[in-house]
Amino acid sequence: MTRPEGAPHPDVKLAAALARDLDLAFERTVMLYQDRLFRFATRFIGNPLDAQEVAQDAFVRAYRALKTYDAGRIRSLAVGPWLYRIALNTARNRVRGKRLTTGPLDQAPERATDPREQPDCRLIALDAAGELEAQIAALPLRYRAAVVLRYIEDLPYAEIAAALEAPVGTVKANVHRGMMLLRERLSAVEGIPA
Amino acid sequence: MSDVISLERKLRALRAVVAPRDLASNVLVLSGLADRFAIIATPLGKMYIAWNEAGVSLVRPAKTAKAFSQLLEEQLGHRGVASPMPNNLQRALERRFAGEVHVKIAVDLRSRSAFERSVLEQTANIPRGAMQPYAWIAAQIGNPRAVRAVGTALGKNPVPLIIPCHRVIRNDGAIGNYIFGEASKERLLTLEGALI
């Protein structure tokens, strides 16, 4: 995520390509951002089946919006934060509308595990990761979005602020508050150290 | 402080998520940038059929899926996504090819000009077992002098067999050209009982 100081954000080139030839560059945009939007939606909603639909809907909404924008407006877009914003709105609508799918257990999201871990340790780690995922998905929406974008998506505060259309100070406060809530709730769960 | 670092580390461990394989192709199809396609048996042998939200968009024979994708890109400017055909579309096509008359199959003619669309829509009205000359189509669409242009539009029919351009013949009664060759046209008309 870090890049040399002064180097242009890779989204600048992508925005220019979208302005030049939307249909061609949109496919590249989807390839570049599909993992990020799907991961964001998965962590935000806590369900990979709904997350796929959210990510898909978000991309389609983005494409339809871009079709209506002139080249100048597309060039000035911060593509990443803009896409996260659309995904967030799509996910939020779903969460509020409670149109969530109950997925089979074998389609649960892949979790990062260290293959060198012993089986017993791995089981405990999976339980802990599952609890963490559940607690993230249970955070109030404003804290959840801020925490996921900061610590899972690894976005700098300025980009989170752009994605959430909020001042950087508010974003920092929401990340801090969300992390505090997470720690408290994880500590309250027996056997799961925060 | 160590609690904070530990939680941040655990959150970062949740990054290992990869998008499902069909997410990107679904997006392209839903955005209208790609069509799905599959292979199906027709009265002229196996053909590739592409479809999207609007309907069937292209029917063409091809040696490989890759070759058909290239055709799709050249003719409609769409990427191709090989997919299982929805059951309702598969059944409708099978019934139509078996000779059932009243089977509705939506087609996507958005890639055609207004004139080409009117030619193709008029052609779709020619019933099985019948034939009409190019001049009849031209007259029906209010362009009686555009007989040659009718032939050109039919030659570019993206969905032959579904829009039965093989039922349009020359004004002198000769069988005329066909997108898949004159012999195929004759075979189809014979199958339909139009030629004795």
Coordinates of C-alpha atoms in Angstrom, one line a residue:
Chain A
M1 CA 0.0 0.0 0.0
T2 CA 2.9 2.3 0.7
R3 CA 4.5 4.0 -2.3
P4 CA 7.5 6.3 -2.7
E5 CA 6.8 9.9 -1.6
G6 CA 5.7 12.1 -4.5
A7 CA 4.9 9.2 -6.7
P8 CA 1.5 9.5 -8.4
H9 CA -1.3 7.3 -7.0
P10 CA -1.8 4.4 -9.4
D11 CA -5.5 5.4 -9.6
V12 CA -4.5 8.5 -11.5
K13 CA -3.4 6.4 -14.5
L14 CA -6.5 4.2 -14.1
A15 CA -8.8 7.3 -14.1
A16 CA -7.1 8.6 -17.2
A17 CA -7.6 5.2 -18.9
L18 CA -11.3 5.2 -17.9
A19 CA -11.7 8.7 -19.3
R20 CA -10.0 7.6 -22.6
D21 CA -11.8 4.3 -23.2
L22 CA -14.3 3.4 -20.5
D23 CA -15.3 0.0 -21.7
L24 CA -11.7 -1.2 -22.2
A25 CA -10.4 0.3 -18.9
F26 CA -13.4 -0.8 -16.9
E27 CA -12.5 -4.5 -17.3
R28 CA -9.0 -3.6 -15.9
T29 CA -10.6 -1.8 -13.0
V30 CA -12.7 -4.8 -12.1
M31 CA -9.6 -7.1 -12.3
L32 CA -7.6 -4.6 -10.1
Y33 CA -10.3 -4.1 -7.5
Q34 CA -12.3 -7.3 -7.4
D35 CA -10.4 -8.8 -4.5
R36 CA -10.4 -5.6 -2.5
L37 CA -14.1 -4.9 -2.9
F38 CA -15.1 -8.5 -2.3
R39 CA -12.9 -8.6 0.9
F40 CA -14.3 -5.3 2.1
A41 CA -17.8 -6.5 1.5
T42 CA -17.0 -9.9 3.2
R43 CA -15.6 -8.3 6.3
F44 CA -18.3 -5.6 6.4
I45 CA -21.2 -8.0 6.1
G46 CA -19.6 -11.1 7.5
N47 CA -21.1 -13.3 4.7
P48 CA -19.3 -14.2 1.5
L49 CA -22.4 -15.0 -0.5
D50 CA -23.9 -11.6 0.1
A51 CA -20.5 -10.1 -0.3
Q52 CA -20.2 -11.4 -3.8
E53 CA -23.5 -9.8 -4.7
V54 CA -22.6 -6.5 -3.0
A55 CA -19.2 -6.4 -4.9
Q56 CA -20.9 -7.2 -8.2
D57 CA -23.7 -4.6 -7.7
A58 CA -21.1 -2.0 -6.7
F59 CA -19.1 -2.5 -9.9
V60 CA -22.2 -2.4 -12.0
R61 CA -23.4 0.8 -10.3
A62 CA -19.9 2.3 -10.8
Y63 CA -20.0 1.4 -14.5
R64 CA -23.4 2.9 -15.0
A65 CA -22.4 6.1 -13.2
L66 CA -19.2 6.4 -15.2
K67 CA -21.3 6.1 -18.4
T68 CA -23.0 9.4 -17.4
Y69 CA -19.8 11.2 -16.4
D70 CA -17.8 13.4 -18.8
A71 CA -14.1 12.7 -19.3
G72 CA -13.0 15.5 -17.0
R73 CA -15.0 14.2 -14.2
I74 CA -13.7 10.7 -14.6
R75 CA -10.1 11.9 -14.8
S76 CA -10.5 13.7 -11.4
L77 CA -11.9 10.6 -9.7
A78 CA -10.0 8.9 -6.9
V79 CA -11.0 5.5 -8.2
G80 CA -10.3 3.4 -5.2
P81 CA -12.0 5.5 -2.5
W82 CA -14.9 6.1 -5.0
L83 CA -15.3 2.3 -5.5
Y84 CA -15.2 1.6 -1.7
R85 CA -17.8 4.3 -1.2
I86 CA -20.2 2.7 -3.7
A87 CA -19.5 -0.8 -2.2
L88 CA -20.1 0.7 1.3
N89 CA -23.4 2.2 0.2
T90 CA -24.5 -1.0 -1.5
A91 CA -23.5 -3.1 1.6
R92 CA -25.2 -0.6 4.0
N93 CA -28.4 -0.8 2.0
R94 CA -28.3 -4.6 2.2
V95 CA -27.6 -4.6 5.9
R96 CA -30.4 -2.2 6.6
G97 CA -32.8 -4.0 4.2
K98 CA -31.8 -7.3 5.9
R99 CA -31.6 -9.0 2.5
L100 CA -28.9 -11.3 3.7
T101 CA -28.3 -14.8 2.7
T102 CA -27.5 -17.6 5.1
G103 CA -24.7 -19.5 3.4
P104 CA -23.6 -23.1 3.8
L105 CA -20.7 -23.6 6.2
D106 CA -18.4 -24.9 3.4
Q107 CA -18.7 -21.5 1.7
A108 CA -17.4 -19.6 4.7
P109 CA -14.6 -17.2 3.8
E110 CA -11.0 -18.5 3.6
R111 CA -9.0 -17.4 6.6
A112 CA -5.4 -16.7 6.8
T113 CA -3.6 -19.4 8.7
D114 CA 0.0 -20.2 9.1
P115 CA 0.6 -23.7 7.7
R116 CA 3.4 -24.3 10.2
E117 CA 0.9 -24.1 13.0
Q118 CA 0.1 -27.3 14.9
P119 CA -3.5 -28.6 14.3
D120 CA -4.7 -27.7 17.9
C121 CA -3.3 -24.2 17.6
R122 CA -4.9 -23.9 14.2
L123 CA -8.3 -24.8 15.6
I124 CA -8.0 -22.2 18.3
A125 CA -6.8 -19.7 15.8
L126 CA -9.7 -20.4 13.5
D127 CA -12.2 -20.0 16.4
A128 CA -10.5 -16.7 17.3
A129 CA -10.6 -15.5 13.7
G130 CA -14.3 -16.5 13.5
E131 CA -15.1 -14.6 16.7
L132 CA -13.2 -11.6 15.4
E133 CA -15.1 -11.7 12.1
A134 CA -18.4 -11.9 14.0
Q135 CA -17.5 -9.0 16.2
I136 CA -16.4 -6.8 13.3
A137 CA -19.8 -7.6 11.6
A138 CA -21.5 -6.6 14.8
L139 CA -19.9 -3.2 15.1
P140 CA -22.1 -0.2 14.5
L141 CA -21.9 0.7 10.8
R142 CA -19.8 3.9 11.1
Y143 CA -17.1 2.2 13.2
R144 CA -17.2 -1.0 11.2
A145 CA -16.5 0.8 7.9
A146 CA -13.7 2.8 9.4
V147 CA -12.0 -0.2 11.1
V148 CA -12.3 -2.4 8.0
L149 CA -10.9 0.2 5.6
R150 CA -8.1 1.1 8.0
Y151 CA -6.8 -2.2 9.2
I152 CA -8.0 -4.8 6.7
E153 CA -8.0 -2.7 3.5
D154 CA -4.9 -0.8 4.8
L155 CA -6.1 2.5 3.4
P156 CA -4.4 5.8 4.6
Y157 CA -6.7 8.1 6.6
A158 CA -7.0 10.5 3.7
E159 CA -8.4 7.8 1.4
I160 CA -10.8 6.5 4.1
A161 CA -12.0 10.0 4.6
A162 CA -12.6 10.3 0.8
A163 CA -14.4 6.9 0.8
L164 CA -16.6 7.8 3.8
E165 CA -17.1 11.4 2.8
A166 CA -16.1 12.4 6.3
P167 CA -13.4 14.7 7.7
V168 CA -10.1 12.9 8.6
G169 CA -10.6 13.8 12.3
T170 CA -13.9 12.0 12.3
V171 CA -12.5 9.0 10.6
K172 CA -9.6 8.7 13.1
A173 CA -12.1 9.0 16.0
N174 CA -14.3 6.3 14.5
V175 CA -11.4 4.0 13.9
H176 CA -10.3 4.5 17.5
R177 CA -13.8 4.0 18.9
G178 CA -14.3 0.9 16.7
M179 CA -11.0 -0.6 17.9
M180 CA -11.9 0.0 21.5
L181 CA -15.3 -1.6 21.1
L182 CA -13.7 -4.6 19.4
R183 CA -11.2 -5.1 22.1
E184 CA -13.8 -4.8 24.8
R185 CA -16.1 -7.3 23.1
L186 CA -13.3 -9.8 22.3
S187 CA -12.1 -9.6 25.9
A188 CA -15.6 -10.3 27.1
V189 CA -15.7 -13.6 25.2
E190 CA -14.2 -16.3 27.4
G191 CA -11.0 -17.8 26.2
I192 CA -10.5 -15.3 23.3
P193 CA -7.7 -12.9 24.3
A194 CA -7.9 -9.5 22.7
Chain B
M1 CA -0.5 -1.0 24.0
S2 CA 0.4 -4.7 23.2
D3 CA -3.4 -5.3 23.1
V4 CA -3.7 -2.7 20.3
I5 CA -0.8 -4.2 18.3
S6 CA -2.2 -7.7 18.8
L7 CA -5.6 -6.7 17.5
E8 CA -4.2 -4.8 14.5
R9 CA -2.2 -8.0 13.7
K10 CA -5.3 -10.1 13.9
L11 CA -7.2 -7.7 11.7
R12 CA -4.5 -7.8 9.1
A13 CA -4.6 -11.6 9.1
L14 CA -8.2 -11.2 7.8
R15 CA -6.9 -9.8 4.5
A16 CA -6.4 -13.2 2.9
V17 CA -9.7 -13.2 0.9
V18 CA -9.8 -13.7 -2.8
A19 CA -12.8 -12.8 -5.0
P20 CA -14.8 -15.8 -6.4
R21 CA -13.7 -16.8 -9.9
D22 CA -17.0 -15.7 -11.5
L23 CA -17.2 -12.3 -9.9
A24 CA -15.4 -10.4 -12.7
S25 CA -17.3 -12.1 -15.5
N26 CA -20.6 -11.6 -13.7
V27 CA -19.8 -7.9 -13.5
L28 CA -18.9 -7.7 -17.2
V29 CA -22.1 -9.5 -18.2
L30 CA -24.3 -7.4 -15.9
S31 CA -22.6 -4.2 -17.2
G32 CA -23.4 -5.2 -20.8
L33 CA -19.7 -5.5 -21.7
A34 CA -19.8 -9.3 -22.1
D35 CA -22.2 -12.0 -23.2
R36 CA -22.4 -15.5 -22.0
F37 CA -22.2 -18.3 -24.5
A38 CA -22.6 -22.0 -24.9
I39 CA -22.8 -24.6 -27.7
I40 CA -26.1 -26.2 -28.8
A41 CA -27.3 -28.6 -31.4
T42 CA -29.2 -26.9 -34.3
P43 CA -30.7 -28.3 -37.6
L44 CA -27.4 -27.2 -39.2
G45 CA -25.2 -28.9 -36.6
K46 CA -23.6 -27.6 -33.4
M47 CA -23.4 -23.9 -33.1
Y48 CA -22.3 -21.4 -30.5
I49 CA -25.0 -19.2 -29.1
A50 CA -24.4 -16.0 -27.1
W51 CA -26.9 -14.3 -24.9
N52 CA -27.3 -11.4 -22.4
E53 CA -30.0 -9.7 -20.4
A54 CA -31.7 -8.5 -23.6
G55 CA -31.8 -11.9 -25.3
V56 CA -29.8 -14.1 -27.8
S57 CA -27.2 -11.9 -29.3
L58 CA -25.2 -14.1 -31.7
V59 CA -25.5 -17.5 -33.4
R60 CA -22.5 -18.7 -35.3
P61 CA -20.6 -21.9 -35.9
A62 CA -17.0 -21.8 -34.7
K63 CA -14.2 -24.3 -34.3
T64 CA -13.4 -23.4 -30.7
A65 CA -14.8 -21.3 -27.9
K66 CA -11.9 -19.0 -28.4
A67 CA -12.7 -18.5 -32.0
F68 CA -16.3 -17.8 -31.1
S69 CA -15.2 -15.2 -28.5
Q70 CA -13.2 -13.5 -31.1
L71 CA -16.3 -13.4 -33.4
L72 CA -18.3 -11.9 -30.5
E73 CA -15.7 -9.2 -30.0
E74 CA -15.5 -8.4 -33.7
Q75 CA -19.2 -8.4 -34.3
L76 CA -20.7 -7.0 -31.1
G77 CA -17.7 -5.6 -29.3
H78 CA -18.5 -7.8 -26.3
R79 CA -16.3 -10.2 -24.4
G80 CA -17.4 -13.8 -24.3
V81 CA -17.9 -15.8 -21.1
A82 CA -18.4 -19.5 -21.5
S83 CA -21.3 -20.5 -19.2
P84 CA -24.0 -23.2 -18.8
M85 CA -27.1 -22.2 -20.7
P86 CA -30.2 -21.4 -18.6
N87 CA -32.7 -24.2 -18.7
N88 CA -35.5 -22.0 -20.1
L89 CA -33.4 -20.7 -22.9
Q90 CA -32.1 -24.2 -23.8
R91 CA -35.6 -25.7 -23.8
A92 CA -37.0 -22.8 -25.9
L93 CA -34.2 -23.2 -28.5
E94 CA -34.6 -27.0 -28.6
R95 CA -38.4 -26.6 -29.2
R96 CA -37.9 -24.0 -31.8
F97 CA -35.3 -26.1 -33.7
A98 CA -37.6 -29.1 -33.4
G99 CA -40.2 -27.2 -35.4
E100 CA -42.5 -25.7 -32.7
V101 CA -43.9 -22.5 -34.0
H102 CA -45.1 -20.6 -30.9
V103 CA -41.9 -20.5 -28.9
K104 CA -40.8 -17.0 -27.9
I105 CA -37.1 -16.3 -27.9
A106 CA -35.9 -12.8 -27.0
V107 CA -33.1 -11.5 -29.3
D108 CA -30.7 -8.7 -28.8
L109 CA -30.6 -6.6 -32.0
R110 CA -29.1 -3.5 -30.3
S111 CA -25.9 -3.8 -32.4
R112 CA -27.9 -3.3 -35.6
S113 CA -29.0 0.0 -37.2
A114 CA -32.6 1.0 -37.2
F115 CA -33.0 -0.1 -40.8
E116 CA -31.4 -3.5 -40.1
R117 CA -33.6 -4.0 -37.1
S118 CA -36.8 -3.3 -39.0
V119 CA -35.6 -5.8 -41.7
L120 CA -34.9 -8.5 -39.1
E121 CA -38.1 -7.9 -37.2
Q122 CA -40.2 -8.2 -40.4
T123 CA -38.3 -11.4 -41.3
A124 CA -39.2 -12.8 -37.9
N125 CA -42.8 -12.7 -38.9
I126 CA -42.4 -15.1 -41.8
P127 CA -44.0 -18.4 -40.6
R128 CA -42.4 -21.8 -40.8
G129 CA -43.0 -23.4 -44.1
A130 CA -43.3 -20.1 -46.0
M131 CA -40.9 -18.0 -48.0
Q132 CA -40.9 -14.4 -49.0
P133 CA -38.9 -12.4 -51.5
Y134 CA -36.5 -9.6 -50.6
A135 CA -38.8 -7.1 -52.3
W136 CA -41.7 -8.2 -49.9
I137 CA -39.6 -7.3 -46.9
A138 CA -38.6 -4.0 -48.4
A139 CA -42.2 -3.1 -49.1
Q140 CA -43.4 -4.2 -45.7
I141 CA -40.9 -1.9 -43.9
G142 CA -41.9 1.0 -46.1
N143 CA -38.8 1.1 -48.2
P144 CA -39.9 -0.6 -51.5
R145 CA -36.7 0.5 -53.3
A146 CA -34.3 -0.8 -50.7
V147 CA -34.3 -4.4 -51.9
R148 CA -30.5 -4.7 -52.1
A149 CA -30.1 -3.2 -48.6
V150 CA -32.6 -5.8 -47.3
G151 CA -30.3 -8.5 -48.7
T152 CA -27.3 -6.8 -47.0
A153 CA -29.1 -6.6 -43.7
L154 CA -30.1 -10.2 -43.8
G155 CA -26.5 -11.2 -44.6
K156 CA -25.5 -9.6 -41.3
N157 CA -28.3 -11.3 -39.3
P158 CA -26.6 -11.9 -35.9
V159 CA -29.2 -14.5 -34.9
P160 CA -29.9 -16.8 -37.9
L161 CA -32.1 -19.8 -37.3
I162 CA -33.9 -17.7 -34.6
I163 CA -34.7 -14.9 -37.0
P164 CA -35.4 -17.1 -40.1
C165 CA -33.5 -15.1 -42.8
H166 CA -33.4 -18.4 -44.7
R167 CA -37.1 -17.9 -45.5
V168 CA -36.3 -14.8 -47.6
I169 CA -35.5 -15.7 -51.3
R170 CA -34.8 -13.9 -54.5
N171 CA -37.5 -12.0 -56.3
D172 CA -37.2 -14.4 -59.3
G173 CA -37.9 -17.4 -57.1
A174 CA -34.3 -18.5 -56.9
I175 CA -33.2 -19.6 -53.4
G176 CA -30.5 -16.8 -53.1
N177 CA -27.7 -16.3 -50.7
Y178 CA -27.5 -17.4 -47.1
I179 CA -25.2 -16.6 -44.2
F180 CA -24.3 -20.3 -43.9
G181 CA -24.3 -21.0 -47.6
E182 CA -27.0 -21.8 -50.2
A183 CA -27.0 -25.6 -49.5
S184 CA -27.8 -25.0 -45.8
K185 CA -30.6 -22.6 -46.8
E186 CA -32.1 -25.3 -49.1
R187 CA -31.8 -27.9 -46.3
L188 CA -33.6 -25.7 -43.8
L189 CA -36.4 -24.9 -46.2
T190 CA -36.8 -28.5 -47.1
L191 CA -36.9 -29.5 -43.4
E192 CA -39.6 -26.9 -42.9
G193 CA -41.6 -28.2 -45.9
A194 CA -41.3 -24.9 -47.9
L195 CA -39.4 -26.7 -50.7
I196 CA -40.8 -29.8 -52.2

